[in-house]
Amino acid sequence: MSVPACDLLLRRGKILWQNAPAEIADIAIDQGQIVAIAPQLNHAAQLELDLQEQIVSPPFVESHIHLDSALTVGEPRWNQTGTLFEGIEIWRERKQNLTIEDVKQRAIETLKQQAMQGVLFVRSHADVSEKNLVALKGLLEVRDLVKDWMTLQVVAFPQDGIYGSPDNEALMEEALKLGVDVVGGIPHYELTREDGVRSIDRIFELAQQYDRLIDVHCDEIDDDQSRFLEVIVANAIRSGMGSRVTASHTTAFHSYNNAYAFKLMGFLQRTSVNFIANPLINITLQGRTDTYPKRRGVTRVKELWQQGQNVSLGHDCICDPWYSLGTGNMLDVASMALHVCQMTGTEEMNACYNMVTWHGAKTLHVEDQYGIEVGKPANLIVLEADSRYDAIRRRAAVRYVISRGKLLSITEPARSHWKGEA
Ligand code: 17E
Ligand code: FE2
């Protein structure tokens, strides 16, 4: 009997499944695809890696980041108050001198850093409230330049509001014509409640007209009266667009009184809107007007997950006017969610891992390219860990990143050697 050939053979990986216990198996990869998974394969491979029962996972999904502002921290100045609003002011100055090259260089540098840490699917917002659409055009070029190793989605994000200035509505539509994947918005930053409601109606109209997904920055404020999520949910119920719609941040949900929050939770069951929390940044941005007690200002991740809503997690920023930290490591994000949202039960910790993997893939609608299955593109990562919990606790190194069947990066974990007394 002839021995089948393949490009890459992964031996003895501990494969994480979304809804079943992990299993040790071999994985054969050929011509970019997973061609076989079994306890023991006898393929002849160009390259064989013995994984020694380390975990093999589908890649991390960064479902919410702003690549246009990434790596601009300190330009032209640091955010001293730490508020969202000072961040918006600093960005307004910085974006005056954006060039396509500047956007591309910083975005690609960031994407490489992310990819080397196991992120192979990214959704980035691009500010479209800037008259030349430089951020957007730069990121659309980047989407194309990286497509052989990274799936990048671009959201048309009107940072200054769709109705905040007379040009912005037309710029949104121009962005759709240029080919963005997702329609964004910022209703809580429109000039009035009415403008906010109108902006959401317009976002749904555009998404339907151009057949795009929706991802709105929604209620990113500690104001318990900021209630645009209900408007998104109402539009999602009426349009039937549920799973194509995402509400990002929703930090005011933290501050709603429980009577209102419980009612809203009920409405949410009538649709399947996705949620994205950005716990690293929102734990620093929110609560800034509080003395003590100081609110955490992260949306109700645990309760939304318990109710079966699709929740994923993002960095939001890496070294920009809103957040001067961040490396792109999704285990940092999962760990922060676990702490801030008190998700310390074993299933809860596993859920935090799933929020930076499978749940993100669902939000991005990339499930056809995602998951360890025969016939799917070979996108997977190997972590130096033996469980989700172990990976989060130790921020395990991503030893191998395999994208479209090719080995994209190798990381040698840091090693410490004890030199003291026994
Ligand atoms: N813009 C915004 O409105 N909110 C954020 N968290 C960031 C940019 C990063
Ligand atoms: Fe954001």
Coordinates of C-alpha atoms and ligand atoms in Angstrom, one line a residue:
M1 CA 0.0 0.0 0.0
S2 CA 1.4 3.4 -0.9
V3 CA 2.0 6.0 1.8
P4 CA 0.1 9.2 1.3
A5 CA 2.2 12.4 1.0
C6 CA 1.7 15.8 2.6
D7 CA 3.4 19.1 3.1
L8 CA 3.3 19.2 6.9
L9 CA 2.5 16.6 9.5
L10 CA 1.8 17.6 13.1
R11 CA 2.3 14.7 15.5
R12 CA 0.7 14.2 18.8
G13 CA -1.0 17.5 19.2
K14 CA -3.7 17.9 21.9
I15 CA -6.5 19.3 19.7
L16 CA -8.9 21.7 21.4
W17 CA -12.5 21.2 20.3
Q18 CA -15.1 23.9 20.9
N19 CA -17.6 21.6 22.6
A20 CA -15.9 18.4 23.4
P21 CA -12.9 17.3 25.5
A22 CA -9.5 17.8 23.9
E23 CA -8.0 14.8 22.0
I24 CA -4.4 13.8 21.1
A25 CA -4.1 13.2 17.4
D26 CA -1.9 13.7 14.3
I27 CA -2.9 16.3 11.7
A28 CA -1.8 16.1 8.0
I29 CA -1.7 19.3 6.0
D30 CA -1.3 19.5 2.2
Q31 CA -1.7 22.3 -0.3
G32 CA -3.0 24.7 2.3
Q33 CA -5.7 22.4 3.7
I34 CA -6.2 20.0 6.5
V35 CA -6.3 16.6 4.8
A36 CA -6.4 14.1 7.7
I37 CA -6.8 14.0 11.4
A38 CA -6.4 10.6 13.3
P39 CA -4.7 9.2 16.4
Q40 CA -1.8 8.0 14.2
L41 CA -1.2 8.9 10.6
N42 CA 1.5 7.4 8.3
H43 CA 1.8 10.2 5.8
A44 CA 5.2 11.0 4.4
A45 CA 5.7 14.7 5.0
Q46 CA 8.0 17.4 3.8
L47 CA 8.1 18.7 7.4
E48 CA 7.1 16.9 10.5
L49 CA 6.7 18.5 13.9
D50 CA 6.4 16.5 17.2
L51 CA 4.0 18.6 19.3
Q52 CA 4.5 16.5 22.5
E53 CA 0.9 16.8 23.5
Q54 CA 0.9 20.6 23.5
I55 CA -2.4 22.1 22.6
V56 CA -3.4 22.8 19.0
S57 CA -6.1 25.4 18.7
P58 CA -7.8 27.3 15.9
P59 CA -6.1 30.7 15.7
F60 CA -6.9 33.7 17.8
V61 CA -9.4 36.1 16.4
E62 CA -8.9 39.8 17.1
S63 CA -12.5 41.0 16.6
H64 CA -12.0 44.6 17.5
I65 CA -9.0 46.8 16.9
H66 CA -8.2 50.2 15.4
L67 CA -5.2 49.6 13.2
D68 CA -5.3 53.1 11.8
S69 CA -4.2 54.6 15.1
A70 CA -2.0 51.7 16.3
L71 CA 1.6 52.6 17.3
T72 CA 0.9 56.3 17.4
V73 CA 1.1 56.7 21.2
G74 CA 2.6 60.1 22.2
E75 CA 1.9 61.7 18.8
P76 CA 1.4 64.6 19.2
R77 CA 1.0 64.0 22.9
W78 CA 0.1 61.4 25.6
N79 CA -3.4 61.1 26.9
Q80 CA -3.1 62.5 30.4
T81 CA -6.6 62.2 31.7
G82 CA -7.1 58.7 30.3
T83 CA -10.5 59.4 29.0
L84 CA -12.1 58.4 25.7
F85 CA -12.7 62.0 25.0
E86 CA -9.1 63.2 25.3
G87 CA -8.2 60.2 23.1
I88 CA -10.6 61.5 20.4
E89 CA -9.1 65.0 20.6
I90 CA -5.5 63.7 20.3
W91 CA -6.5 61.5 17.4
R92 CA -8.2 64.4 15.7
E93 CA -4.8 66.2 15.7
R94 CA -2.8 63.1 14.6
K95 CA -5.1 62.3 11.8
Q96 CA -4.5 65.6 10.1
N97 CA -1.2 64.3 8.9
L98 CA -1.9 60.7 8.1
T99 CA -0.5 59.4 4.8
I100 CA -1.4 56.1 3.2
E101 CA 2.2 55.0 3.7
D102 CA 2.1 55.9 7.4
V103 CA -1.1 53.9 7.9
K104 CA 0.1 50.9 5.9
Q105 CA 3.4 50.7 7.7
R106 CA 2.0 50.8 11.2
A107 CA -0.9 48.5 10.3
I108 CA 1.4 45.8 8.8
E109 CA 3.8 46.1 11.7
T110 CA 0.9 45.5 14.1
L111 CA -0.5 42.6 12.1
K112 CA 2.8 40.9 12.0
Q113 CA 3.1 41.2 15.8
Q114 CA -0.4 39.8 16.1
A115 CA 0.2 37.0 13.7
M116 CA 3.3 35.9 15.6
Q117 CA 1.1 35.6 18.6
G118 CA -1.4 33.4 16.8
V119 CA -3.9 35.9 15.5
L120 CA -5.0 35.1 12.0
F121 CA -8.3 36.9 11.8
V122 CA -8.7 40.6 12.5
R123 CA -11.5 43.1 12.3
S124 CA -10.2 46.7 12.2
H125 CA -12.1 49.9 12.4
A126 CA -11.0 52.7 10.0
D127 CA -11.9 56.2 10.9
V128 CA -14.0 57.6 8.0
S129 CA -14.7 61.0 9.5
E130 CA -11.7 62.5 7.8
K131 CA -12.2 64.1 4.4
N132 CA -9.6 62.2 2.3
L133 CA -10.4 58.8 3.7
V134 CA -6.7 58.1 4.1
A135 CA -7.1 55.7 7.0
L136 CA -9.6 53.8 5.1
K137 CA -7.7 53.6 1.8
G138 CA -4.6 52.6 3.7
L139 CA -6.3 49.8 5.5
L140 CA -8.1 48.5 2.3
E141 CA -4.6 48.3 0.7
V142 CA -3.3 46.4 3.7
R143 CA -6.2 44.0 3.6
D144 CA -5.0 43.0 0.1
L145 CA -1.3 43.0 0.9
V146 CA -1.7 40.6 3.9
K147 CA -4.4 38.3 2.5
D148 CA -2.1 35.3 1.9
W149 CA -1.4 35.0 5.7
M150 CA -4.1 37.1 7.5
T151 CA -7.8 37.7 7.0
L152 CA -8.5 41.3 7.7
Q153 CA -11.9 42.9 7.7
V154 CA -12.3 46.7 7.6
V155 CA -15.1 48.6 9.3
A156 CA -16.1 52.1 8.2
F157 CA -16.1 53.8 11.6
P158 CA -17.3 57.5 11.8
Q159 CA -15.3 58.5 14.9
D160 CA -16.7 62.0 14.9
G161 CA -20.3 60.9 14.3
I162 CA -22.3 60.4 11.1
Y163 CA -24.1 63.6 11.8
G164 CA -21.3 65.4 13.7
S165 CA -20.4 67.3 10.6
P166 CA -22.1 67.8 7.2
D167 CA -19.6 65.7 5.2
N168 CA -19.6 62.6 7.3
E169 CA -22.7 60.8 6.0
A170 CA -21.4 61.0 2.4
L171 CA -18.0 59.8 3.5
M172 CA -19.7 56.7 5.0
E173 CA -21.3 55.9 1.8
E174 CA -18.1 56.5 -0.1
A175 CA -16.4 54.0 2.2
L176 CA -19.0 51.4 1.3
K177 CA -18.4 52.0 -2.4
L178 CA -14.6 51.6 -1.8
G179 CA -15.3 48.1 -0.4
V180 CA -15.4 48.1 3.3
D181 CA -16.6 44.8 4.9
V182 CA -18.6 46.3 7.7
V183 CA -20.7 49.4 8.5
G184 CA -19.8 51.1 11.8
G185 CA -21.2 53.8 14.0
I186 CA -20.9 55.7 17.3
P187 CA -24.5 56.7 18.4
H188 CA -23.5 57.8 21.9
Y189 CA -21.2 60.4 20.4
E190 CA -23.7 61.9 18.0
L191 CA -24.8 65.4 19.1
T192 CA -28.2 64.4 20.4
R193 CA -30.1 61.2 21.3
E194 CA -32.2 61.7 18.2
D195 CA -29.1 61.9 16.0
G196 CA -27.9 58.7 17.6
V197 CA -31.1 56.9 16.8
R198 CA -31.1 58.3 13.3
S199 CA -27.5 57.1 12.8
I200 CA -28.5 53.6 13.7
D201 CA -31.4 53.6 11.3
R202 CA -29.0 54.8 8.6
I203 CA -26.4 52.2 9.4
F204 CA -29.0 49.4 9.0
E205 CA -30.2 51.0 5.7
L206 CA -26.7 51.1 4.3
A207 CA -25.8 47.6 5.4
Q208 CA -28.9 46.2 3.7
Q209 CA -28.4 48.3 0.6
Y210 CA -24.7 47.3 0.2
D211 CA -25.1 43.8 1.8
R212 CA -22.5 44.3 4.5
L213 CA -22.2 43.4 8.2
I214 CA -22.7 45.9 11.0
D215 CA -20.4 46.6 14.0
V216 CA -21.3 49.7 16.0
H217 CA -19.4 51.3 18.9
C218 CA -22.4 51.4 21.2
D219 CA -22.9 53.1 24.5
E220 CA -19.2 53.4 25.3
I221 CA -19.7 55.7 28.3
D222 CA -20.6 55.3 31.9
D223 CA -23.9 57.2 31.4
D224 CA -26.7 54.9 32.6
Q225 CA -29.0 56.8 30.3
S226 CA -27.1 55.9 27.1
R227 CA -29.5 53.4 25.6
F228 CA -28.6 52.8 22.0
L229 CA -28.2 49.1 22.4
E230 CA -32.0 48.9 22.6
V231 CA -32.2 50.7 19.2
I232 CA -29.8 48.3 17.6
V233 CA -31.7 45.3 19.0
A234 CA -35.0 46.7 17.8
N235 CA -33.5 47.2 14.3
A236 CA -32.0 43.7 14.4
I237 CA -35.4 42.2 15.4
R238 CA -37.3 44.1 12.7
S239 CA -34.7 43.5 9.9
G240 CA -33.9 39.9 10.8
M241 CA -30.3 40.8 10.5
G242 CA -29.4 39.5 14.0
S243 CA -26.2 37.5 13.6
R244 CA -24.9 40.0 11.0
V245 CA -25.0 42.7 13.7
T246 CA -22.4 43.4 16.4
A247 CA -22.6 45.8 19.4
S248 CA -19.1 46.7 20.5
H249 CA -18.1 48.0 23.9
T250 CA -21.7 48.5 25.4
T251 CA -20.0 49.7 28.6
A252 CA -23.1 51.6 29.8
F253 CA -24.7 48.1 30.2
H254 CA -22.6 47.9 33.3
S255 CA -24.3 50.9 34.8
Y256 CA -27.9 50.2 33.8
N257 CA -30.2 49.5 36.7
N258 CA -31.1 45.8 36.9
A259 CA -34.8 46.3 36.1
Y260 CA -33.9 47.8 32.8
A261 CA -31.0 45.5 32.1
F262 CA -33.1 42.4 32.7
K263 CA -35.8 43.6 30.3
L264 CA -33.1 44.3 27.7
M265 CA -31.7 40.8 28.3
G266 CA -35.1 39.4 27.4
F267 CA -35.3 41.4 24.2
L268 CA -31.8 40.1 23.3
Q269 CA -33.2 36.6 23.3
R270 CA -35.4 37.5 20.3
T271 CA -32.4 38.1 18.1
S272 CA -28.7 37.0 17.9
V273 CA -26.7 40.2 18.0
N274 CA -23.0 39.6 18.7
F275 CA -21.2 41.5 21.5
I276 CA -17.6 42.5 21.7
A277 CA -16.0 43.6 25.0
N278 CA -12.6 45.3 25.1
P279 CA -11.7 44.8 28.8
L280 CA -8.1 45.9 28.6
I281 CA -9.0 49.4 27.5
N282 CA -12.4 49.8 29.0
I283 CA -11.1 49.0 32.5
T284 CA -8.8 52.0 32.1
L285 CA -11.1 54.4 30.2
Q286 CA -14.3 53.9 32.2
G287 CA -15.0 55.0 35.7
R288 CA -13.0 58.2 35.2
T289 CA -15.7 60.4 36.5
D290 CA -16.3 58.2 39.6
T291 CA -14.7 58.7 43.0
Y292 CA -15.4 55.6 45.1
P293 CA -16.9 53.1 44.6
K294 CA -15.4 53.2 41.1
R295 CA -17.3 51.3 38.4
R296 CA -15.5 48.7 36.3
G297 CA -17.3 49.8 33.1
V298 CA -17.0 46.6 31.2
T299 CA -20.2 45.2 29.7
R300 CA -22.0 42.3 31.3
V301 CA -19.9 39.6 29.7
K302 CA -20.7 36.8 32.1
E303 CA -24.4 37.3 32.0
L304 CA -24.5 37.7 28.2
W305 CA -22.5 34.5 27.8
Q306 CA -24.7 32.7 30.4
Q307 CA -27.7 33.6 28.4
G308 CA -26.2 32.2 25.2
Q309 CA -25.4 35.5 23.4
N310 CA -22.3 35.3 21.2
V311 CA -19.6 37.4 23.1
S312 CA -16.1 37.9 21.8
L313 CA -13.2 40.0 23.1
G314 CA -10.8 42.5 21.5
H315 CA -7.8 44.7 22.3
D316 CA -9.3 47.8 20.8
C317 CA -6.0 49.5 20.7
I318 CA -2.3 48.9 20.7
C319 CA -0.2 51.9 21.7
D320 CA -2.4 54.7 20.6
P321 CA -4.2 57.8 22.1
W322 CA -6.7 55.7 24.0
Y323 CA -4.4 52.9 25.3
S324 CA -0.7 53.2 25.5
L325 CA -0.1 49.5 26.2
G326 CA -0.9 46.2 24.5
T327 CA 1.1 43.8 22.5
G328 CA -1.5 42.0 20.5
N329 CA -1.5 38.9 22.8
M330 CA -5.1 37.7 23.0
L331 CA -4.4 35.8 26.2
D332 CA -3.9 39.1 27.9
V333 CA -7.3 40.1 26.7
A334 CA -8.9 36.8 27.9
S335 CA -7.1 37.1 31.2
M336 CA -8.4 40.7 31.8
A337 CA -12.0 39.6 31.0
L338 CA -11.7 36.7 33.4
H339 CA -10.6 39.1 36.2
V340 CA -12.8 42.1 35.6
C341 CA -15.9 40.0 34.9
Q342 CA -15.1 37.5 37.7
M343 CA -15.2 34.5 35.4
T344 CA -13.1 32.2 37.6
G345 CA -15.2 29.1 37.4
T346 CA -13.7 26.4 35.2
E347 CA -16.3 26.6 32.5
E348 CA -16.1 30.4 32.7
M349 CA -12.3 30.4 32.2
N350 CA -12.8 28.1 29.2
A351 CA -15.4 30.5 27.9
C352 CA -12.9 33.4 28.1
Y353 CA -10.6 31.4 25.8
N354 CA -13.5 30.6 23.4
M355 CA -14.2 34.4 23.3
V356 CA -10.8 35.0 21.7
T357 CA -11.2 32.1 19.3
W358 CA -14.5 30.5 18.1
H359 CA -16.8 33.3 19.2
G360 CA -14.8 35.9 17.4
A361 CA -14.9 33.7 14.2
K362 CA -18.7 33.7 14.5
T363 CA -18.9 37.5 14.9
L364 CA -16.7 37.9 11.8
H365 CA -18.7 35.4 9.8
V366 CA -15.5 33.5 8.8
E367 CA -16.6 30.1 10.1
D368 CA -16.1 28.5 6.7
Q369 CA -12.3 29.2 7.0
Y370 CA -12.1 28.5 10.7
G371 CA -11.7 25.3 12.8
I372 CA -9.7 22.2 12.8
E373 CA -11.5 20.0 10.3
V374 CA -10.6 18.0 7.3
G375 CA -11.3 20.1 4.2
K376 CA -10.8 23.4 5.9
P377 CA -7.9 25.8 5.3
A378 CA -5.0 24.8 7.6
N379 CA -5.2 27.8 10.0
L380 CA -4.0 26.7 13.5
I381 CA -1.7 27.4 16.3
V382 CA 0.3 25.4 18.8
L383 CA 0.6 26.7 22.3
E384 CA 3.0 25.6 25.0
A385 CA 0.2 24.7 27.3
D386 CA -1.9 21.7 28.1
S387 CA -5.3 23.4 28.5
R388 CA -7.2 26.6 28.0
Y389 CA -6.7 27.4 31.7
D390 CA -3.0 26.8 31.5
A391 CA -2.7 28.9 28.4
I392 CA -4.5 31.9 30.0
R393 CA -2.8 31.6 33.4
R394 CA 0.8 31.5 32.0
R395 CA 0.1 33.6 28.8
A396 CA 1.5 30.5 27.1
A397 CA 3.9 31.1 24.2
V398 CA 2.4 30.4 20.7
R399 CA 5.1 27.9 19.5
Y400 CA 3.9 27.6 15.9
V401 CA 1.6 29.6 13.8
I402 CA 0.3 27.8 10.7
S403 CA -1.6 29.9 8.2
R404 CA -3.1 28.6 5.0
G405 CA -1.0 25.4 5.5
K406 CA 2.4 27.3 5.8
L407 CA 4.5 27.7 8.9
L408 CA 4.3 31.4 9.4
S409 CA 6.2 31.8 12.7
I410 CA 8.0 30.0 15.4
T411 CA 8.5 31.3 19.0
E412 CA 11.1 30.0 21.4
P413 CA 9.6 30.5 24.8
A414 CA 11.7 32.2 27.5
R415 CA 13.4 29.8 29.9
S416 CA 14.5 30.5 33.4
H417 CA 17.1 28.4 35.2
W418 CA 17.2 28.2 39.0
K419 CA 20.7 29.1 40.3
G420 CA 19.9 29.4 44.0
E421 CA 20.0 26.8 46.7
A422 CA 18.1 23.6 46.0
Ligands
17E1 N1 -12.6 55.4 19.4 C1 -13.7 55.2 20.2 O1 -14.7 55.9 20.0 N2 -13.6 54.4 21.2 C2 -12.5 53.6 21.4 N3 -12.4 52.8 22.4 C3 -11.4 53.8 20.5 C4 -11.5 54.7 19.5 C5 -10.1 53.1 20.8
FE2_2 FE -13.2 50.6 19.4

